[in-house]
Coordinates of N, CA and C in Angstrom, one line a residue:
M1 N 31.3 53.8 178.1 CA 30.0 54.4 177.6 C 29.1 54.7 178.7
K2 N 29.0 53.8 179.7 CA 28.1 54.0 180.8 C 28.4 55.2 181.6
R3 N 29.7 55.5 181.7 CA 30.2 56.6 182.5 C 29.8 57.9 181.9
T4 N 30.0 58.0 180.6 CA 29.7 59.3 179.9 C 28.2 59.6 180.0
G5 N 27.4 58.6 179.9 CA 26.0 58.7 180.1 C 25.6 59.3 181.4
Q6 N 26.3 58.8 182.4 CA 26.1 59.2 183.8 C 26.5 60.7 183.9
Q7 N 27.6 61.1 183.3 CA 28.1 62.5 183.3 C 27.1 63.4 182.7
F8 N 26.5 62.9 181.5 CA 25.5 63.7 180.8 C 24.3 63.9 181.7
T9 N 23.8 62.9 182.3 CA 22.6 63.1 183.2 C 22.9 64.0 184.3
Q10 N 24.1 63.9 184.9 CA 24.5 64.8 186.0 C 24.5 66.3 185.5
R11 N 25.0 66.5 184.3 CA 25.1 67.8 183.7 C 23.7 68.4 183.5
V12 N 22.8 67.5 183.0 CA 21.4 67.9 182.7 C 20.7 68.3 184.1
T13 N 20.9 67.5 185.1 CA 20.3 67.8 186.4 C 20.8 69.1 186.9
V14 N 22.1 69.3 186.8 CA 22.7 70.6 187.3 C 22.0 71.8 186.5
Q15 N 21.9 71.7 185.2 CA 21.2 72.7 184.5 C 19.8 73.0 184.9
V16 N 19.1 71.9 185.2 CA 17.7 72.0 185.6 C 17.7 72.7 187.0
Q17 N 18.6 72.3 187.9 CA 18.6 72.9 189.2 C 18.9 74.4 189.1
K18 N 19.8 74.7 188.2 CA 20.2 76.2 188.0 C 18.9 76.9 187.6
K19 N 18.2 76.4 186.6 CA 17.0 77.1 186.1 C 16.0 77.2 187.2
L20 N 15.8 76.2 188.0 CA 14.8 76.3 189.1 C 15.3 77.3 190.1
L21 N 16.6 77.4 190.4 CA 17.1 78.4 191.3 C 16.8 79.8 190.8
K22 N 17.1 80.0 189.5 CA 16.8 81.3 188.9 C 15.4 81.7 189.0
K23 N 14.5 80.8 188.7 CA 13.0 81.0 188.8 C 12.7 81.4 190.3
Q24 N 13.2 80.7 191.2 CA 12.9 80.9 192.6 C 13.4 82.3 193.0
L25 N 14.7 82.6 192.6 CA 15.3 83.9 192.9 C 14.5 85.1 192.3
S26 N 14.1 85.0 191.0 CA 13.3 86.0 190.4 C 12.0 86.2 191.1
R27 N 11.4 85.1 191.5 CA 10.1 85.2 192.2 C 10.2 85.9 193.5
E28 N 11.3 85.6 194.3 CA 11.6 86.2 195.6 C 11.8 87.7 195.3
L29 N 12.6 88.0 194.3 CA 12.9 89.4 193.9 C 11.6 90.2 193.7
W30 N 10.7 89.6 192.9 CA 9.4 90.2 192.6 C 8.6 90.5 193.9
Q31 N 8.6 89.5 194.8 CA 7.8 89.6 196.0 C 8.4 90.8 196.8
S32 N 9.7 90.9 196.9 CA 10.3 92.0 197.7 C 10.0 93.3 197.0
V33 N 10.0 93.4 195.7 CA 9.7 94.6 195.0 C 8.3 95.0 195.3
L34 N 7.4 94.0 195.2 CA 5.9 94.3 195.5 C 5.8 94.8 196.9
E35 N 6.5 94.2 197.9 CA 6.4 94.6 199.3 C 6.9 96.1 199.4
E36 N 8.0 96.4 198.8 CA 8.5 97.8 198.8 C 7.5 98.7 198.2
R37 N 6.8 98.4 197.1 CA 5.8 99.3 196.5 C 4.7 99.5 197.5
K38 N 4.3 98.4 198.2 CA 3.2 98.6 199.2 C 3.6 99.6 200.3
K39 N 4.8 99.4 200.7 CA 5.3 100.3 201.8 C 5.3 101.8 201.3
M40 N 5.8 102.0 200.0 CA 5.8 103.3 199.5 C 4.4 103.9 199.4
T41 N 3.5 103.1 198.9 CA 2.1 103.7 198.7 C 1.5 104.0 200.1
M42 N 1.9 103.2 201.1 CA 1.4 103.4 202.5 C 2.0 104.7 203.0
V43 N 3.2 105.0 202.7 CA 3.9 106.2 203.2 C 3.2 107.4 202.6
Q44 N 2.9 107.3 201.3 CA 2.3 108.5 200.6 C 0.9 108.5 201.1

């Protein structure tokens, strides 16, 4: 019983980590997009 609980908590932490990674990635993507837009407006 104790082991399954441990596996469950591990699974939950993995899911949380994945969500955090996705958030971080999308944030970085947005930043790069904004940077590109700045460059484009500067060129024009």
